[in-house]
PDB file of N, CA and C in Angstrom:
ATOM      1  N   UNK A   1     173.197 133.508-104.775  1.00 95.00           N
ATOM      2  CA  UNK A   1     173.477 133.844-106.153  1.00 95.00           C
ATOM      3  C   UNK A   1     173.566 132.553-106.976  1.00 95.00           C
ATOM      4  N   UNK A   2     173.248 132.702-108.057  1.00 96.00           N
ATOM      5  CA  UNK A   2     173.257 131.336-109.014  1.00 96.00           C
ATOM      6  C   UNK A   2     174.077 131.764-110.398  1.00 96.00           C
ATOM      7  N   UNK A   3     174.741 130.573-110.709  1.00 98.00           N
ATOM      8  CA  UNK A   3     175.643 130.583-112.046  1.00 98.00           C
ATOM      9  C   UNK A   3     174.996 129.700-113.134  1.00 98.00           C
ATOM     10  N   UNK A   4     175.308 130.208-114.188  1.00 98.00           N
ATOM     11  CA  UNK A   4     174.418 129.635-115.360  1.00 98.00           C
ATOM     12  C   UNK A   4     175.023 129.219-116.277  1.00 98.00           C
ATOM     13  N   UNK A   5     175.151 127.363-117.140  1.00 97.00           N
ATOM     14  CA  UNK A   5     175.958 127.134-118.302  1.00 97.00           C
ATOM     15  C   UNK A   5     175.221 126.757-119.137  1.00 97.00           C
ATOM     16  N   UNK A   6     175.438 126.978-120.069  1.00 97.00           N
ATOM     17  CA  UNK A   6     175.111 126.325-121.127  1.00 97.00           C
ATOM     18  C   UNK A   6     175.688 125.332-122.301  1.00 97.00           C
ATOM     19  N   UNK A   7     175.233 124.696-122.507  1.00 96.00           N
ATOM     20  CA  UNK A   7     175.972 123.074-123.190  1.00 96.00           C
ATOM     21  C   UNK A   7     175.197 122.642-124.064  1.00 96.00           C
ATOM     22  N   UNK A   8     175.610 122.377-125.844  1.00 94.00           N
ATOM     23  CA  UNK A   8     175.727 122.239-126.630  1.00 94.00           C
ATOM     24  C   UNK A   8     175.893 120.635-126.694  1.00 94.00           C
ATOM     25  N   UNK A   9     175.381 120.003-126.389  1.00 92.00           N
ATOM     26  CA  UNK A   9     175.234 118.268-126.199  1.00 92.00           C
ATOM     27  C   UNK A   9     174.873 116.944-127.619  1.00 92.00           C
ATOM     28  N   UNK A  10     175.683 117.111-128.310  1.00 86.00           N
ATOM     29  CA  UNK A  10     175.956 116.036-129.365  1.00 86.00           C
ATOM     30  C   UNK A  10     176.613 114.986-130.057  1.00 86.00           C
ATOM     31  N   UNK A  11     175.990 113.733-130.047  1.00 74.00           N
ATOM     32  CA  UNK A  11     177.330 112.903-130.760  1.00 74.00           C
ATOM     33  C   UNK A  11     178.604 113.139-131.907  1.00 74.00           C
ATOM     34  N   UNK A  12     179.064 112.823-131.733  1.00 70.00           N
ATOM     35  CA  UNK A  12     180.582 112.534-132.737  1.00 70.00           C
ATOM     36  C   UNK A  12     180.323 111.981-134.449  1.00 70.00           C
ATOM     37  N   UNK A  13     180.881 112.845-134.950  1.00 66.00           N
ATOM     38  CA  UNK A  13     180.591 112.998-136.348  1.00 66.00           C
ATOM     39  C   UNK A  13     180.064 112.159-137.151  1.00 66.00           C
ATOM     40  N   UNK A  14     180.910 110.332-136.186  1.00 60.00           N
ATOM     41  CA  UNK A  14     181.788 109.358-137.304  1.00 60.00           C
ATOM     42  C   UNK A  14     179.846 108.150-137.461  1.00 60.00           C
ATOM     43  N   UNK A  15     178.966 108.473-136.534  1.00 51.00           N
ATOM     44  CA  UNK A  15     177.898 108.377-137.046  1.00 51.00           C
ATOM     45  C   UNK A  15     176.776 109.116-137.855  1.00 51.00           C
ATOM     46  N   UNK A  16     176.925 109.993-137.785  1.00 44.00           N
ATOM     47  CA  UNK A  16     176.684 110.696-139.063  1.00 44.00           C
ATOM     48  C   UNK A  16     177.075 110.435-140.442  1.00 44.00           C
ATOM     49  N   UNK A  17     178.056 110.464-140.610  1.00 48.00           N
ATOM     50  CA  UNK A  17     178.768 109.999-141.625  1.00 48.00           C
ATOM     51  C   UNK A  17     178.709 108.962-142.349  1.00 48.00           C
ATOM     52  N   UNK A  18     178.574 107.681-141.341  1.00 52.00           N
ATOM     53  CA  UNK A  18     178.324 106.282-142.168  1.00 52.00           C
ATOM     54  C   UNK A  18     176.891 106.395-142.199  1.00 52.00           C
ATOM     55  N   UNK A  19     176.050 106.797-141.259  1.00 52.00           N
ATOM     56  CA  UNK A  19     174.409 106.244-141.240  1.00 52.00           C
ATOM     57  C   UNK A  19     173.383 107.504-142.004  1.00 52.00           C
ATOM     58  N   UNK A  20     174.146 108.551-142.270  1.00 48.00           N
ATOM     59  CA  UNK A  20     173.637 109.646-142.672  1.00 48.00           C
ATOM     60  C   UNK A  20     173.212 110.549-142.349  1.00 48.00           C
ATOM     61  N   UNK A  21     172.588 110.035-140.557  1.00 49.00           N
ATOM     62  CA  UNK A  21     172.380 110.684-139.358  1.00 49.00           C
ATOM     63  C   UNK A  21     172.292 109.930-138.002  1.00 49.00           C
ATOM     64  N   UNK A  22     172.556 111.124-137.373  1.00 59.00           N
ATOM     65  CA  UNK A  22     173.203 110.445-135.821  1.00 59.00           C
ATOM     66  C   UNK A  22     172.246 110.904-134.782  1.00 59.00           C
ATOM     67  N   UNK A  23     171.390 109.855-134.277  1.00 72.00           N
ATOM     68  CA  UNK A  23     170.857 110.400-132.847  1.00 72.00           C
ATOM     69  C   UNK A  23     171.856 110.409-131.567  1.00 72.00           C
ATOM     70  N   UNK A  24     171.639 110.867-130.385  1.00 78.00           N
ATOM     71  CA  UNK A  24     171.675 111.254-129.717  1.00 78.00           C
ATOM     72  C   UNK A  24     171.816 109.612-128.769  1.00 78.00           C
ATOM     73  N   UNK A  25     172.780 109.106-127.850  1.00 81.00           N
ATOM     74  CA  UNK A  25     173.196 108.069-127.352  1.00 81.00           C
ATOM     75  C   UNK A  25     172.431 107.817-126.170  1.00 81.00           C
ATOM     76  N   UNK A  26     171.052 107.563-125.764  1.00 86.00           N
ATOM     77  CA  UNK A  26     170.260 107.668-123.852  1.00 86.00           C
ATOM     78  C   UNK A  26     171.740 107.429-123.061  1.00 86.00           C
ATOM     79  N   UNK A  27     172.055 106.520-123.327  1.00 89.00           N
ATOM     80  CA  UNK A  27     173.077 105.877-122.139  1.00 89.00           C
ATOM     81  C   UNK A  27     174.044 107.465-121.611  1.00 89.00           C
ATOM     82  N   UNK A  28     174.959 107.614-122.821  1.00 88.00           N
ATOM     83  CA  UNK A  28     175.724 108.824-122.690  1.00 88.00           C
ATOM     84  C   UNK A  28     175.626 109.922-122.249  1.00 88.00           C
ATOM     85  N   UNK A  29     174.244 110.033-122.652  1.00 91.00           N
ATOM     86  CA  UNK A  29     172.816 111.490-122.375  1.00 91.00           C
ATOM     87  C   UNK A  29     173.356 111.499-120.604  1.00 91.00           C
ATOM     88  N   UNK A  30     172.420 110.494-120.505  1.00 95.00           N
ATOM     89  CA  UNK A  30     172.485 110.406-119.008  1.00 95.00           C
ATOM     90  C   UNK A  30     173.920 110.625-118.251  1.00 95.00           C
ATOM     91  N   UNK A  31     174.789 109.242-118.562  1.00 95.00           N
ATOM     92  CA  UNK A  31     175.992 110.026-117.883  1.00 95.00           C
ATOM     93  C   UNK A  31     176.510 111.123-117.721  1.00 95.00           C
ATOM     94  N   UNK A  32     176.187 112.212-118.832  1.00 95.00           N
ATOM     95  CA  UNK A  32     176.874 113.640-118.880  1.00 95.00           C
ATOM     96  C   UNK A  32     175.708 114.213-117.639  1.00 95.00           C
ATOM     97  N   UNK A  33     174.503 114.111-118.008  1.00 96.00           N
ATOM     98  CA  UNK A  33     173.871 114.750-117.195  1.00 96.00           C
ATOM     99  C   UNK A  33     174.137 114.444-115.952  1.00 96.00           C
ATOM    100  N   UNK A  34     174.361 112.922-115.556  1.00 98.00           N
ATOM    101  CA  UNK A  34     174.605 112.521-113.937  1.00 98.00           C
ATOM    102  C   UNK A  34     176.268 113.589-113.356  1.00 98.00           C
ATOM    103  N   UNK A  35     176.618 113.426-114.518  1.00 97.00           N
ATOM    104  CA  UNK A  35     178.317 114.096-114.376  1.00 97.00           C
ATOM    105  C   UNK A  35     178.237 115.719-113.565  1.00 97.00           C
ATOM    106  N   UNK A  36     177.255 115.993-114.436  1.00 97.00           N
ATOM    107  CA  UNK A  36     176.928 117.355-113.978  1.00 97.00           C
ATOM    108  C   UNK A  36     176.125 117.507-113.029  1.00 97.00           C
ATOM    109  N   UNK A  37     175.331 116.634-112.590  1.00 97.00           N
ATOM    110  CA  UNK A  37     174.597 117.028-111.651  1.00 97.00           C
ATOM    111  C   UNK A  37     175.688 116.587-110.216  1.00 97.00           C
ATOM    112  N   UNK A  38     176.326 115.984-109.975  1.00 98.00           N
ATOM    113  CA  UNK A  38     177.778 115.482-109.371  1.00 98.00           C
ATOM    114  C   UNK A  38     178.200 117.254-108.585  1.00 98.00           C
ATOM    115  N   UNK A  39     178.200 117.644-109.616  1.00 97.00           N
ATOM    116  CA  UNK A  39     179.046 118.844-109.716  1.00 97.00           C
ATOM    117  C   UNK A  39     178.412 120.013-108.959  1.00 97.00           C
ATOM    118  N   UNK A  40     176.762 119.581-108.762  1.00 97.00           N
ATOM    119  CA  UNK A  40     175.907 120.824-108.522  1.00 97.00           C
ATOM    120  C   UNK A  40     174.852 121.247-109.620  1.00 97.00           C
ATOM    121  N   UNK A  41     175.193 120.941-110.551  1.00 98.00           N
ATOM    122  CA  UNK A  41     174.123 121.762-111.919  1.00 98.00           C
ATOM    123  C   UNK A  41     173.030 121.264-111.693  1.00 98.00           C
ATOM    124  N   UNK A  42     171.839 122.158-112.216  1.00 98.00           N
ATOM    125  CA  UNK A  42     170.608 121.082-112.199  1.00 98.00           C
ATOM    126  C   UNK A  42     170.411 121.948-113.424  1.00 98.00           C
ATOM    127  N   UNK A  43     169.402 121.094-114.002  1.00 98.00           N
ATOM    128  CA  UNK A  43     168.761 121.420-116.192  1.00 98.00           C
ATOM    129  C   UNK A  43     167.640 121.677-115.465  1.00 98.00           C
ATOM    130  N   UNK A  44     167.702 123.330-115.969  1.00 98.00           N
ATOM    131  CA  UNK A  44     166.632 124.549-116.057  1.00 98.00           C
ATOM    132  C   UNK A  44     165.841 124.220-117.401  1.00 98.00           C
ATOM    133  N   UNK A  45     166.519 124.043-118.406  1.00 98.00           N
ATOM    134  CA  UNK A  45     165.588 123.663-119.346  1.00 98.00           C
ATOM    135  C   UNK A  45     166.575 122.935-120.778  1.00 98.00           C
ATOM    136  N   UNK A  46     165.705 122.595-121.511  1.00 95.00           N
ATOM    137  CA  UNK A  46     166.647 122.068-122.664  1.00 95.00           C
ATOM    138  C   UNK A  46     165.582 121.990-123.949  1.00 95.00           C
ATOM    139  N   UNK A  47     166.768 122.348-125.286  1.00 95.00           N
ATOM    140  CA  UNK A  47     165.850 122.050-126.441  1.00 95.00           C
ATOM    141  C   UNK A  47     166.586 121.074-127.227  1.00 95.00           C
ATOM    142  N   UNK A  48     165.778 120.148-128.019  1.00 90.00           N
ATOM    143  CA  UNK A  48     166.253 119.499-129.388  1.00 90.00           C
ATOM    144  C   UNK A  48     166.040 119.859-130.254  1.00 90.00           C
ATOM    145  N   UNK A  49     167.644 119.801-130.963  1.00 87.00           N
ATOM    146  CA  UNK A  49     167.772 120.444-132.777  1.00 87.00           C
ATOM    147  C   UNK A  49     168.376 119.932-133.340  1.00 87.00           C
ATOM    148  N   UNK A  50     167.790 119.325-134.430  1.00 81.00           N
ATOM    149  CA  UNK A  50     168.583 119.055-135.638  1.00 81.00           C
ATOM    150  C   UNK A  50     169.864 120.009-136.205  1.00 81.00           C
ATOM    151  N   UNK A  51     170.982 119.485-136.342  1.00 75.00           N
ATOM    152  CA  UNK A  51     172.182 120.157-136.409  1.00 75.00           C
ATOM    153  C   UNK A  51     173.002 119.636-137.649  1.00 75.00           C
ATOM    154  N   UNK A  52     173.009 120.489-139.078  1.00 74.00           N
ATOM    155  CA  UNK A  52     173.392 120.559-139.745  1.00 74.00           C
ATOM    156  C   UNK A  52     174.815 120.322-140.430  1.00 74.00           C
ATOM    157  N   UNK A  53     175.503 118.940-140.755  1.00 68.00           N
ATOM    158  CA  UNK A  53     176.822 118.508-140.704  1.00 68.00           C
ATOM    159  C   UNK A  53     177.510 118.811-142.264  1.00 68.00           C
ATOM    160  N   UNK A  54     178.180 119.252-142.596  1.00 70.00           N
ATOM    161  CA  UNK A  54     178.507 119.547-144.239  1.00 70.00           C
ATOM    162  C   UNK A  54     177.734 119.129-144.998  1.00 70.00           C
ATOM    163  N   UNK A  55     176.259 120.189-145.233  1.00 69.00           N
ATOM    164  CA  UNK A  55     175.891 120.323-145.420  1.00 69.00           C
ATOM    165  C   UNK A  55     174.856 119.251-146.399  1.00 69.00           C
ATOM    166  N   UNK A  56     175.240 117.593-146.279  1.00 69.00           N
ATOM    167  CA  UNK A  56     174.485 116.366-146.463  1.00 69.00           C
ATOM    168  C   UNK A  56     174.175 116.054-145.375  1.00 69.00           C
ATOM    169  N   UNK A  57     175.005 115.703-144.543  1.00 70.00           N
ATOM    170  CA  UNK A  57     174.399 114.905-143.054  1.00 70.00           C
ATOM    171  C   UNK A  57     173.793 116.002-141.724  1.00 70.00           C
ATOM    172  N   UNK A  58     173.030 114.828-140.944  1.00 74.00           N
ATOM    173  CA  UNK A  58     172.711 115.866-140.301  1.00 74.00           C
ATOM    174  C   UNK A  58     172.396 114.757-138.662  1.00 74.00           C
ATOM    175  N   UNK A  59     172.502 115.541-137.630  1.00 77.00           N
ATOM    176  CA  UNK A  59     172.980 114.922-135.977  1.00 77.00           C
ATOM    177  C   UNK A  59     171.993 115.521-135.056  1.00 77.00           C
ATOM    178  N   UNK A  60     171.384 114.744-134.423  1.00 81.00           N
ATOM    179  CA  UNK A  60     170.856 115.517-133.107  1.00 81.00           C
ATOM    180  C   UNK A  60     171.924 116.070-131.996  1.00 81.00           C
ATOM    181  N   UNK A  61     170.829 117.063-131.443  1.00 88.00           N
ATOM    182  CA  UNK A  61     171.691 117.694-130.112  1.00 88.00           C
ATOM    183  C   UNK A  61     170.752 118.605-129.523  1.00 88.00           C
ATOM    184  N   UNK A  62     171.164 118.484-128.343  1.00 91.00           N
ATOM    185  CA  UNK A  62     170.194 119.161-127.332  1.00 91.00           C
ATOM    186  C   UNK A  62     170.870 120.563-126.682  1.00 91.00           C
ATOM    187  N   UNK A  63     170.225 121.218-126.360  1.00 95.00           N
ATOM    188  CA  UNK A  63     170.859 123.158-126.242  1.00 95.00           C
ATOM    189  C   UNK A  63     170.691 122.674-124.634  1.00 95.00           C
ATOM    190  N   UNK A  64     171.274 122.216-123.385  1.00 97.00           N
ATOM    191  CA  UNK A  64     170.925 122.465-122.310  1.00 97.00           C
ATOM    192  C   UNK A  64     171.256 123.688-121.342  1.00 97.00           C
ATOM    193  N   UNK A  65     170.651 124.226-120.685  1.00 98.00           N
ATOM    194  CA  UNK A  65     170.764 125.196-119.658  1.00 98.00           C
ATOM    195  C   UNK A  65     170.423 124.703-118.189  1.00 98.00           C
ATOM    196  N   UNK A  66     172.290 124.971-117.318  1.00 98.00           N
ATOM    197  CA  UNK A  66     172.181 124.405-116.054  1.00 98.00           C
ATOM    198  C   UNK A  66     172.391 125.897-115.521  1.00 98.00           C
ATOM    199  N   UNK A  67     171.735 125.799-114.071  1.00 98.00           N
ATOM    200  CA  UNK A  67     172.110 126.440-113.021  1.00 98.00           C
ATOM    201  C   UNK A  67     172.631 125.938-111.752  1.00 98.00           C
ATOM    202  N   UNK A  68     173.308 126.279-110.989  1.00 98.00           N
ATOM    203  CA  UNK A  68     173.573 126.193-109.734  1.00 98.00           C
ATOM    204  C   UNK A  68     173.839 126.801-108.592  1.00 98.00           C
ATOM    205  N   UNK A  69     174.018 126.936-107.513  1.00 95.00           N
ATOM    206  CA  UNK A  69     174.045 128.041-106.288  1.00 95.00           C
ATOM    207  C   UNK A  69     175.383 128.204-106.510  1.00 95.00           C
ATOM    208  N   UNK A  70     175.771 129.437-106.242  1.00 88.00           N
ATOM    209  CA  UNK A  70     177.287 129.680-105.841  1.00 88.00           C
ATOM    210  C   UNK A  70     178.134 129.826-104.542  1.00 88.00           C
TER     211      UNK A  70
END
């Protein structure tokens, strides 16, 4: 049987804010993903979206979907 999460993966506001928009950190990327894969998860798939911050700024983030055996 397999379990399924999903994760909502984006930087912190406070670049957005000063730069107007905020990509997405590789370094950090990775650690979360290594974090999780630690755990068992493996990324079934993933999307990037522009994500809409009060309504001037705006942040990347990625929609990921893990699975793992149970």
């Amino acid at each position: 049987m397999k379990e399924y999460k999903v994760v909502i993966y984006q930087e912190g506001m406070l670049g957005s804010l000063l730069l107007g928009a905020s990509k997405v950190d590789p370094v950090k990327f990775t650690d979360f993903l290594n974090k999780n894969a630690r755990q068992g998860w493996r990324v079934v798939t993933m999307e990037k979206d522009i994500r809409r911050m009060l309504l001037l700024w705006q942040r990347e983030a990625y929609l990921v979907i893990m699975e793992r055996e149970t």
